[in-house]
mmCIF file of C-alpha atoms and ligand atoms in Angstrom:
data_model
loop_
_atom_site.group_PDB
_atom_site.id
_atom_site.type_symbol
_atom_site.label_atom_id
_atom_site.label_comp_id
_atom_site.label_asym_id
_atom_site.label_seq_id
_atom_site.Cartn_x
_atom_site.Cartn_y
_atom_site.Cartn_z
ATOM 1 C CA MET A 26 130.516 121.868 93.712
ATOM 2 C CA THR A 27 134.214 121.065 94.200
ATOM 3 C CA SER A 28 135.404 117.594 93.223
ATOM 4 C CA ALA A 29 137.261 115.278 95.578
ATOM 5 C CA VAL A 30 140.475 115.951 93.684
ATOM 6 C CA GLU A 31 140.147 119.737 94.031
ATOM 7 C CA GLU A 32 139.406 119.362 97.749
ATOM 8 C CA ALA A 33 142.555 117.297 98.196
ATOM 9 C CA GLY A 34 144.571 120.279 96.981
ATOM 10 C CA THR A 35 143.682 122.126 100.179
ATOM 11 C CA GLU A 36 143.862 119.138 102.572
ATOM 12 C CA THR A 37 146.866 118.022 104.547
ATOM 13 C CA LEU A 38 147.408 114.676 102.885
ATOM 14 C CA ARG A 39 147.611 111.559 105.040
ATOM 15 C CA PRO A 40 148.161 107.893 104.099
ATOM 16 C CA ILE A 41 144.460 107.090 104.452
ATOM 17 C CA ARG A 42 141.249 108.950 103.778
ATOM 18 C CA ALA A 43 137.512 108.411 104.013
ATOM 19 C CA PHE A 44 135.621 107.823 100.759
ATOM 20 C CA GLU A 45 131.940 108.693 100.497
ATOM 21 C CA LEU A 46 130.526 106.133 98.077
ATOM 22 C CA ARG A 47 127.238 104.669 96.863
ATOM 23 C CA VAL A 48 126.344 101.131 95.865
ATOM 24 C CA SER A 49 126.100 100.922 92.056
ATOM 25 C CA ALA A 50 125.505 97.164 91.662
ATOM 26 C CA VAL A 51 124.822 94.041 93.671
ATOM 27 C CA GLN A 52 125.530 90.528 92.453
ATOM 28 C CA GLN A 53 124.907 87.249 94.293
ATOM 29 C CA LEU A 54 127.947 85.245 93.125
ATOM 30 C CA SER A 55 127.019 82.032 94.887
ATOM 31 C CA PRO A 56 125.048 80.958 97.976
ATOM 32 C CA HIS A 57 127.585 82.537 100.383
ATOM 33 C CA PHE A 58 129.254 85.271 98.299
ATOM 34 C CA ARG A 59 127.730 88.610 97.446
ATOM 35 C CA ARG A 60 129.630 91.208 95.399
ATOM 36 C CA ILE A 61 128.795 94.830 96.144
ATOM 37 C CA THR A 62 130.095 97.447 93.684
ATOM 38 C CA PHE A 63 130.633 101.003 94.914
ATOM 39 C CA THR A 64 131.145 104.217 92.979
ATOM 40 C CA GLY A 65 131.569 107.919 93.656
ATOM 41 C CA PRO A 66 133.789 110.865 92.654
ATOM 42 C CA ASP A 67 135.972 110.225 95.731
ATOM 43 C CA LEU A 68 137.248 107.014 94.107
ATOM 44 C CA GLU A 69 139.541 109.097 91.897
ATOM 45 C CA LEU A 70 141.728 109.393 94.999
ATOM 46 C CA PHE A 71 141.699 105.690 95.972
ATOM 47 C CA GLY A 72 145.217 104.282 96.170
ATOM 48 C CA SER A 73 146.758 101.107 94.708
ATOM 49 C CA ASN A 74 150.324 99.806 94.474
ATOM 50 C CA ALA A 75 152.872 101.022 91.884
ATOM 51 C CA GLU A 76 151.524 98.514 89.328
ATOM 52 C CA GLY A 77 147.945 99.663 89.899
ATOM 53 C CA ARG A 78 147.137 96.460 91.848
ATOM 54 C CA THR A 79 145.245 96.138 95.099
ATOM 55 C CA LEU A 80 146.272 92.517 95.965
ATOM 56 C CA ASP A 81 145.095 91.895 99.576
ATOM 57 C CA LEU A 82 144.487 95.589 100.262
ATOM 58 C CA ARG A 83 142.435 95.943 103.441
ATOM 59 C CA ILE A 84 139.876 98.701 103.933
ATOM 60 C CA LYS A 85 137.460 99.658 106.680
ATOM 61 C CA LEU A 86 133.718 99.873 106.208
ATOM 62 C CA MET A 87 131.689 102.185 108.441
ATOM 63 C CA LEU A 88 128.364 100.424 109.007
ATOM 64 C CA PRO A 89 125.257 101.363 110.935
ATOM 65 C CA SER A 90 124.923 99.736 114.378
ATOM 66 C CA PRO A 91 122.019 97.258 114.361
ATOM 67 C CA GLY A 92 118.777 99.174 114.906
ATOM 68 C CA HIS A 93 120.313 102.565 114.128
ATOM 69 C CA PRO A 94 120.408 104.705 110.980
ATOM 70 C CA LEU A 95 123.578 105.374 108.973
ATOM 71 C CA PRO A 96 126.494 106.482 111.152
ATOM 72 C CA GLU A 97 126.858 110.228 111.593
ATOM 73 C CA LEU A 98 130.394 110.661 110.263
ATOM 74 C CA SER A 99 130.662 114.342 109.458
ATOM 75 C CA HIS A 100 134.068 114.487 111.161
ATOM 76 C CA VAL A 101 135.315 111.410 109.279
ATOM 77 C CA CYS A 102 135.784 112.792 105.793
ATOM 78 C CA GLY A 103 138.702 113.442 103.462
ATOM 79 C CA SER A 104 142.254 112.855 104.757
ATOM 80 C CA LEU A 105 142.213 111.275 108.187
ATOM 81 C CA GLN A 106 144.446 112.789 110.848
ATOM 82 C CA GLU A 107 146.319 110.605 113.331
ATOM 83 C CA ASP A 108 143.714 110.973 116.092
ATOM 84 C CA TRP A 109 140.640 110.194 113.958
ATOM 85 C CA TYR A 110 140.279 106.667 115.280
ATOM 86 C CA HIS A 111 140.418 107.760 118.892
ATOM 87 C CA ASN A 112 137.886 110.536 118.197
ATOM 88 C CA TRP A 113 135.584 108.137 116.411
ATOM 89 C CA ARG A 114 135.780 105.584 119.264
ATOM 90 C CA MET A 115 134.759 108.300 121.727
ATOM 91 C CA LEU A 116 131.377 108.707 119.995
ATOM 92 C CA ASP A 117 128.343 106.744 121.156
ATOM 93 C CA GLU A 118 127.980 103.533 119.125
ATOM 94 C CA SER A 119 124.480 104.506 117.988
ATOM 95 C CA VAL A 120 126.108 107.539 116.294
ATOM 96 C CA ARG A 121 129.427 106.153 115.127
ATOM 97 C CA GLY A 122 128.143 102.775 113.951
ATOM 98 C CA VAL A 123 130.559 99.844 113.683
ATOM 99 C CA MET A 124 133.679 99.392 111.626
ATOM 100 C CA ARG A 125 134.603 96.150 109.873
ATOM 101 C CA THR A 126 137.602 95.186 107.768
ATOM 102 C CA PHE A 127 137.280 93.928 104.178
ATOM 103 C CA THR A 128 139.421 93.494 101.072
ATOM 104 C CA VAL A 129 139.211 95.345 97.779
ATOM 105 C CA ARG A 130 138.314 92.583 95.340
ATOM 106 C CA SER A 131 138.930 94.921 92.404
ATOM 107 C CA LEU A 132 139.297 98.581 91.584
ATOM 108 C CA ARG A 133 138.482 99.884 88.115
ATOM 109 C CA ARG A 134 139.691 103.365 87.280
ATOM 110 C CA GLY A 135 137.186 105.613 85.549
ATOM 111 C CA THR A 136 137.745 107.388 82.254
ATOM 112 C CA PRO A 137 136.608 110.918 81.392
ATOM 113 C CA GLY A 138 134.126 111.276 78.595
ATOM 114 C CA SER A 139 134.867 112.835 75.210
ATOM 115 C CA ASP A 140 132.791 114.030 72.257
ATOM 116 C CA SER A 141 132.306 110.456 71.107
ATOM 117 C CA LEU A 142 132.599 108.504 74.372
ATOM 118 C CA GLU A 143 130.509 108.451 77.534
ATOM 119 C CA PRO A 144 132.517 108.871 80.775
ATOM 120 C CA VAL A 145 133.087 105.627 82.658
ATOM 121 C CA PRO A 146 132.896 105.990 86.472
ATOM 122 C CA ALA A 147 135.517 104.428 88.716
ATOM 123 C CA GLU A 148 134.214 101.367 90.610
ATOM 124 C CA LEU A 149 135.332 99.291 93.563
ATOM 125 C CA ASP A 150 134.117 95.737 94.275
ATOM 126 C CA ILE A 151 133.969 94.060 97.676
ATOM 127 C CA ASP A 152 133.056 90.379 97.936
ATOM 128 C CA PHE A 153 131.220 89.635 101.173
ATOM 129 C CA ALA A 154 131.265 86.096 102.527
ATOM 130 C CA LEU A 155 127.794 85.963 104.055
ATOM 131 C CA HIS A 156 127.482 84.223 107.419
ATOM 132 C CA LEU A 157 123.749 84.421 107.938
ATOM 133 C CA ASP A 158 123.121 80.732 108.773
ATOM 134 C CA GLY A 159 124.619 80.837 112.264
ATOM 135 C CA VAL A 160 125.752 83.938 114.163
ATOM 136 C CA SER A 161 125.353 86.940 111.920
ATOM 137 C CA GLY A 162 126.906 90.398 112.189
ATOM 138 C CA PRO A 163 126.325 93.985 110.962
ATOM 139 C CA ALA A 164 128.538 93.657 107.863
ATOM 140 C CA SER A 165 126.975 90.401 106.706
ATOM 141 C CA GLU A 166 123.480 91.748 107.326
ATOM 142 C CA TRP A 167 124.219 95.008 105.559
ATOM 143 C CA ALA A 168 125.576 93.150 102.493
ATOM 144 C CA ALA A 169 122.594 90.810 102.371
ATOM 145 C CA GLU A 170 120.208 93.783 102.149
ATOM 146 C CA ALA A 171 122.338 96.258 100.119
ATOM 147 C CA GLN A 172 120.661 97.929 97.130
ATOM 148 C CA PRO A 173 121.961 100.274 94.410
ATOM 149 C CA GLY A 174 121.952 103.831 95.779
ATOM 150 C CA ASP A 175 122.816 102.839 99.386
ATOM 151 C CA ALA A 176 125.482 105.058 100.953
ATOM 152 C CA MET A 177 128.743 103.755 102.436
ATOM 153 C CA THR A 178 131.842 105.341 103.938
ATOM 154 C CA ILE A 179 135.013 103.379 103.279
ATOM 155 C CA ILE A 180 138.406 104.100 104.767
ATOM 156 C CA GLY A 181 141.258 103.270 102.427
ATOM 157 C CA PRO A 182 144.573 104.429 101.011
ATOM 158 C CA CYS A 183 145.029 107.851 99.505
ATOM 159 C CA ALA A 184 146.429 107.713 95.961
ATOM 160 C CA ARG A 185 148.366 110.927 96.537
ATOM 161 C CA TRP A 186 150.336 109.524 99.457
ATOM 162 C CA GLY A 187 153.345 107.974 97.600
ATOM 163 C CA GLU A 188 152.921 104.578 99.289
ATOM 164 C CA CYS A 189 149.765 102.387 99.460
ATOM 165 C CA VAL A 190 149.086 101.303 103.051
ATOM 166 C CA GLY A 191 147.159 98.098 103.756
ATOM 167 C CA ILE A 192 148.820 95.537 101.446
ATOM 168 C CA GLU A 193 150.491 92.591 103.203
ATOM 169 C CA PHE A 194 151.253 90.308 100.227
ATOM 170 C CA VAL A 195 154.958 90.969 99.622
ATOM 171 C CA PRO A 196 156.466 87.851 97.984
ATOM 172 C CA GLY A 197 159.678 89.559 96.812
ATOM 173 C CA PHE A 198 161.410 87.250 94.349
ATOM 174 C CA ALA A 199 159.690 84.048 95.503
ATOM 175 C CA GLN A 200 159.227 81.567 92.668
ATOM 176 C CA ARG A 201 156.576 79.541 94.521
ATOM 177 C CA VAL A 202 153.664 80.679 96.648
ATOM 178 C CA LEU A 203 151.315 78.962 99.052
ATOM 179 C CA LEU A 204 148.052 80.893 99.404
ATOM 180 C CA VAL A 205 145.711 79.518 102.055
ATOM 181 C CA GLY A 206 142.397 80.859 103.295
ATOM 182 C CA ASP A 207 138.796 80.363 104.220
ATOM 183 C CA GLU A 208 135.934 82.224 102.502
ATOM 184 C CA THR A 209 136.921 85.578 104.029
ATOM 185 C CA ALA A 210 140.307 85.337 102.268
ATOM 186 C CA VAL A 211 138.902 84.297 98.869
ATOM 187 C CA PRO A 212 138.647 87.905 97.598
ATOM 188 C CA ALA A 213 142.273 88.605 98.493
ATOM 189 C CA VAL A 214 143.538 85.330 96.985
ATOM 190 C CA ALA A 215 141.550 85.992 93.788
ATOM 191 C CA ALA A 216 143.112 89.458 93.422
ATOM 192 C CA ILE A 217 146.597 88.119 94.215
ATOM 193 C CA LEU A 218 146.259 85.314 91.648
ATOM 194 C CA GLU A 219 145.266 87.866 88.964
ATOM 195 C CA SER A 220 148.559 89.706 89.619
ATOM 196 C CA LEU A 221 150.999 86.775 89.554
ATOM 197 C CA PRO A 222 153.290 86.347 86.526
ATOM 198 C CA ALA A 223 153.685 83.125 84.550
ATOM 199 C CA HIS A 224 156.975 82.037 86.166
ATOM 200 C CA VAL A 225 155.419 81.791 89.666
ATOM 201 C CA GLY A 226 154.088 78.379 90.674
ATOM 202 C CA GLY A 227 152.698 76.804 93.838
ATOM 203 C CA HIS A 228 149.289 76.205 95.363
ATOM 204 C CA ALA A 229 146.227 78.117 96.466
ATOM 205 C CA VAL A 230 144.085 76.159 98.953
ATOM 206 C CA LEU A 231 140.658 77.612 99.714
ATOM 207 C CA GLU A 232 137.939 76.326 102.043
ATOM 208 C CA VAL A 233 134.381 77.607 101.489
ATOM 209 C CA PRO A 234 131.005 76.569 102.940
ATOM 210 C CA GLU A 235 129.848 74.428 99.978
ATOM 211 C CA ALA A 236 130.856 73.343 96.471
ATOM 212 C CA ALA A 237 128.435 75.841 94.929
ATOM 213 C CA ASP A 238 130.724 78.591 96.353
ATOM 214 C CA PHE A 239 133.723 77.522 94.237
ATOM 215 C CA GLN A 240 134.650 80.364 91.853
ATOM 216 C CA GLU A 241 136.480 80.691 88.549
ATOM 217 C CA MET A 242 139.935 82.108 89.267
ATOM 218 C CA SER A 243 141.865 83.999 86.640
ATOM 219 C CA THR A 244 145.680 83.805 86.675
ATOM 220 C CA SER A 245 148.608 83.779 84.256
ATOM 221 C CA SER A 246 150.700 82.024 86.898
ATOM 222 C CA GLY A 247 151.317 78.313 87.302
ATOM 223 C CA VAL A 248 149.595 78.261 90.724
ATOM 224 C CA GLU A 249 147.270 75.286 91.127
ATOM 225 C CA VAL A 250 143.984 76.253 92.828
ATOM 226 C CA ARG A 251 142.395 73.645 95.105
ATOM 227 C CA TRP A 252 138.858 74.297 96.372
ATOM 228 C CA LEU A 253 137.513 72.539 99.445
ATOM 229 C CA ALA A 254 133.857 72.412 100.499
ATOM 230 C CA ARG A 255 133.410 72.441 104.285
ATOM 231 C CA GLY A 256 129.936 70.986 104.349
ATOM 232 C CA VAL A 257 129.113 69.905 107.903
ATOM 233 C CA GLY A 258 132.794 69.606 108.854
ATOM 234 C CA ALA A 259 134.604 71.799 111.380
ATOM 235 C CA HIS A 260 135.769 75.202 110.176
ATOM 236 C CA GLY A 261 139.293 74.827 108.791
ATOM 237 C CA GLY A 262 139.401 71.044 109.080
ATOM 238 C CA ALA A 263 139.622 70.462 105.324
ATOM 239 C CA LEU A 264 142.104 73.315 104.976
ATOM 240 C CA ALA A 265 144.474 71.901 107.582
ATOM 241 C CA ALA A 266 144.449 68.451 105.970
ATOM 242 C CA GLU A 267 145.078 69.852 102.483
ATOM 243 C CA VAL A 268 147.932 72.090 103.597
ATOM 244 C CA ARG A 269 149.555 69.050 105.203
ATOM 245 C CA SER A 270 149.345 67.201 101.921
ATOM 246 C CA VAL A 271 150.696 70.114 99.863
ATOM 247 C CA VAL A 272 153.595 71.062 102.170
ATOM 248 C CA VAL A 273 155.231 68.022 103.740
ATOM 249 C CA PRO A 274 157.908 68.429 106.445
ATOM 250 C CA ALA A 275 161.407 67.334 105.468
ATOM 251 C CA ALA A 276 162.659 64.404 107.640
ATOM 252 C CA CYS A 277 164.995 66.480 109.842
ATOM 253 C CA ASP A 278 163.966 70.017 109.161
ATOM 254 C CA ARG A 279 162.200 70.916 112.416
ATOM 255 C CA GLY A 280 161.973 74.668 112.923
ATOM 256 C CA GLU A 281 161.732 76.958 115.923
ATOM 257 C CA ASP A 282 158.638 76.962 118.161
ATOM 258 C CA PRO A 283 156.608 80.075 117.372
ATOM 259 C CA GLU A 284 155.595 81.872 120.581
ATOM 260 C CA ASP A 285 152.001 81.269 121.621
ATOM 261 C CA VAL A 286 149.459 83.940 120.731
ATOM 262 C CA ASP A 287 146.293 84.292 122.852
ATOM 263 C CA ILE A 288 143.901 84.607 119.937
ATOM 264 C CA ASP A 289 141.007 85.576 122.231
ATOM 265 C CA SER A 290 142.710 88.735 123.463
ATOM 266 C CA THR A 291 145.071 89.536 120.584
ATOM 267 C CA ILE A 292 144.724 89.584 116.848
ATOM 268 C CA LEU A 293 146.955 87.014 115.192
ATOM 269 C CA TRP A 294 148.896 89.082 112.689
ATOM 270 C CA GLU A 295 152.461 88.298 111.657
ATOM 271 C CA THR A 296 153.532 89.684 108.320
ATOM 272 C CA PRO A 297 157.154 90.007 107.203
ATOM 273 C CA ALA A 298 158.083 93.359 105.651
ATOM 274 C CA ALA A 299 159.275 91.608 102.486
ATOM 275 C CA ALA A 300 160.318 88.080 101.641
ATOM 276 C CA THR A 301 163.996 87.925 100.792
ATOM 277 C CA GLY A 302 164.452 84.442 99.336
ATOM 278 C CA HIS A 303 163.625 82.955 95.949
ATOM 279 C CA GLY A 304 161.925 79.846 97.376
ATOM 280 C CA LEU A 305 158.458 79.419 98.863
ATOM 281 C CA TYR A 306 156.435 82.381 100.198
ATOM 282 C CA ALA A 307 153.252 81.600 102.142
ATOM 283 C CA TRP A 308 150.265 83.899 102.696
ATOM 284 C CA ILE A 309 147.644 82.525 105.113
ATOM 285 C CA ALA A 310 144.438 84.185 106.318
ATOM 286 C CA GLY A 311 141.116 83.206 107.875
ATOM 287 C CA GLU A 312 139.637 82.240 111.242
ATOM 288 C CA ALA A 313 142.228 82.914 113.945
ATOM 289 C CA ALA A 314 142.345 79.474 115.567
ATOM 290 C CA VAL A 315 142.701 77.769 112.194
ATOM 291 C CA ILE A 316 145.492 80.183 111.205
ATOM 292 C CA ARG A 317 147.272 79.726 114.553
ATOM 293 C CA ASP A 318 147.400 75.972 114.002
ATOM 294 C CA LEU A 319 148.616 76.338 110.440
ATOM 295 C CA ARG A 320 151.286 78.732 111.696
ATOM 296 C CA ARG A 321 152.494 76.114 114.182
ATOM 297 C CA TYR A 322 152.570 73.482 111.462
ATOM 298 C CA LEU A 323 154.478 75.565 108.898
ATOM 299 C CA VAL A 324 156.947 77.162 111.306
ATOM 300 C CA ARG A 325 157.569 74.292 113.733
ATOM 301 C CA GLU A 326 156.951 71.109 111.785
ATOM 302 C CA VAL A 327 157.881 72.185 108.272
ATOM 303 C CA GLY A 328 160.584 74.612 109.433
ATOM 304 C CA MET A 329 159.554 77.458 107.153
ATOM 305 C CA ASP A 330 161.454 80.711 107.524
ATOM 306 C CA ARG A 331 159.160 83.147 109.350
ATOM 307 C CA ASN A 332 160.334 85.901 107.045
ATOM 308 C CA ALA A 333 158.669 84.042 104.203
ATOM 309 C CA VAL A 334 155.241 83.523 105.811
ATOM 310 C CA ALA A 335 152.419 86.033 106.399
ATOM 311 C CA PHE A 336 149.791 84.821 108.925
ATOM 312 C CA MET A 337 146.619 86.827 109.443
ATOM 313 C CA GLY A 338 143.642 86.114 111.687
ATOM 314 C CA TYR A 339 140.838 87.723 109.655
ATOM 315 C CA TRP A 340 138.117 86.944 112.221
ATOM 316 C CA ARG A 341 137.604 84.979 115.427
ATOM 317 C CA GLN A 342 134.853 82.436 115.889
ATOM 318 C CA GLY A 343 132.421 83.642 118.561
ATOM 319 C CA GLN A 344 133.785 87.220 118.686
ATOM 320 C CA ALA A 345 132.971 90.423 116.889
ATOM 321 C CA LEU A 346 136.429 91.968 116.440
ATOM 322 C CA PRO A 347 136.457 95.658 117.380
ATOM 323 C CA GLY A 348 136.874 97.944 114.395
HETATM 324 C C1 LIG B 1 142.363 92.271 106.596
HETATM 325 C C2 LIG B 1 140.977 91.634 106.530
HETATM 326 C C3 LIG B 1 140.359 91.460 105.300
HETATM 327 C C4 LIG B 1 139.075 90.871 105.243
HETATM 328 N N1 LIG B 1 138.463 90.745 104.032
HETATM 329 C C5 LIG B 1 137.233 90.196 103.950
HETATM 330 C C6 LIG B 1 136.545 90.104 102.696
HETATM 331 O O1 LIG B 1 137.018 90.607 101.662
HETATM 332 N N2 LIG B 1 135.322 89.490 102.661
HETATM 333 C C7 LIG B 1 134.760 88.969 103.823
HETATM 334 O O2 LIG B 1 133.643 88.442 103.738
HETATM 335 N N3 LIG B 1 135.383 89.081 105.025
HETATM 336 C C8 LIG B 1 136.592 89.678 105.121
HETATM 337 N N4 LIG B 1 137.202 89.792 106.330
HETATM 338 C C9 LIG B 1 136.564 89.188 107.492
HETATM 339 C C10 LIG B 1 135.497 90.097 108.100
HETATM 340 O O3 LIG B 1 136.054 91.299 108.563
HETATM 341 C C11 LIG B 1 134.843 89.367 109.304
HETATM 342 O O4 LIG B 1 134.230 88.170 108.891
HETATM 343 C C12 LIG B 1 133.893 90.250 110.073
HETATM 344 O O5 LIG B 1 133.734 89.684 111.357
HETATM 345 C C13 LIG B 1 132.500 90.350 109.433
HETATM 346 O O6 LIG B 1 131.763 91.285 110.174
HETATM 347 P P1 LIG B 1 130.252 91.061 110.643
HETATM 348 O O7 LIG B 1 129.789 92.396 111.067
HETATM 349 O O8 LIG B 1 129.519 90.345 109.567
HETATM 350 O O9 LIG B 1 130.379 90.074 111.875
HETATM 351 P P2 LIG B 1 130.885 90.437 113.372
HETATM 352 O O10 LIG B 1 129.961 91.404 114.024
HETATM 353 O O11 LIG B 1 132.328 90.853 113.278
HETATM 354 O O12 LIG B 1 130.789 89.036 114.091
HETATM 355 C C14 LIG B 1 129.556 88.535 114.584
HETATM 356 C C15 LIG B 1 129.695 87.036 114.779
HETATM 357 O O13 LIG B 1 129.858 86.434 113.500
HETATM 358 C C16 LIG B 1 131.008 85.601 113.504
HETATM 359 N N5 LIG B 1 131.634 85.685 112.167
HETATM 360 C C17 LIG B 1 132.313 86.727 111.630
HETATM 361 N N6 LIG B 1 132.694 86.445 110.385
HETATM 362 C C18 LIG B 1 132.280 85.182 110.126
HETATM 363 C C19 LIG B 1 132.382 84.320 109.008
HETATM 364 N N7 LIG B 1 132.962 84.713 107.876
HETATM 365 N N8 LIG B 1 131.824 83.089 109.096
HETATM 366 C C20 LIG B 1 131.173 82.685 110.227
HETATM 367 N N9 LIG B 1 131.040 83.472 111.320
HETATM 368 C C21 LIG B 1 131.585 84.695 111.274
HETATM 369 C C22 LIG B 1 131.907 86.141 114.610
HETATM 370 O O14 LIG B 1 132.734 85.131 115.120
HETATM 371 C C23 LIG B 1 130.901 86.628 115.622
HETATM 372 O O15 LIG B 1 130.488 85.561 116.457
HETATM 373 C C24 LIG B 1 138.462 90.419 106.435
HETATM 374 C C25 LIG B 1 139.090 90.613 107.662
HETATM 375 C C26 LIG B 1 140.340 91.210 107.707
HETATM 376 C C27 LIG B 1 140.987 91.416 109.067
#
């Protein structure tokens, strides 16, 4: 059998590839968070940034459509050519399954064995925010039932393609950060916090369904983490109030009006290529309407430079975003 690495020698490399993985562990972190660990020889080729970090690296999961078996993905394997998405979309949904976007919570490189040491397999963690109480979806349902041994195809960056595609957190030389998100952004914020050096300060503000979902965060930075429990409140209500208390508009510092985005027909996604200043850099992700309102506040009322703010609608209440 040829390994994934040997196969790549004969492939035309592309920025992304499909990874055939299996669940190796499942851990219920809290009432609404479930960590699924994946492993497989393909992971040797999984990309990360130059420092070996994944930060907010987004990946695609190929899930079975409800009521159907695992997607038939024989044409989605190895390096993905430019037309793979179009070809995949042309298949019947019962065959192609559904695609959902998630974040790599952590990637652990494997080590080969030696005479005295057992080999350690590479592993990749994804933290799923379960939304089973109200309207559920294929990803949430899959994660709730996942067991060691289950198969999964993940689309992510190819380590051999010089640059790692899918990372939006680019703070440049910013000395202060503002990291804001709901439960779907917690995995990204956790990975970002782990990467920040001691001289970076600021705030991370995170809203989750209940206090039992608060997590230990590990960071060497001076960033203060504030957890908010939503309880029966509106989604994003606590987040909006806390951001207003952390970042207060200067008396006469009104900024430009950001153009309106129709969040029901477009995905709210505005990410600067790289922050240029040394001041505050903001990274904001979660439910699209909540993020749109925070964008208005930070750009218009606070007057933040749009080149220093990344806004990302990770999901839209009442809609299943097409993969
Ligand atoms: C770049 C990026 C990174 C992401 N990273 C993560 C991650 O690491 N972990 C994570 O859990 N999510 C993450 N998400 C969000 C995730 O893709 C969505 O929540 C997705 O809709 C879940 O798919 P589903 O099949 O469960 O639900 P869908 O089929 O997409 O949606 C079904 C219904 O559920 C609702 N819904 C979807 N998500 C939620 C939610 N969280 N709470 C309440 N209702 C919801 C929808 O509005 C819809 O009505 C990320 C999204 C993006 C764009």
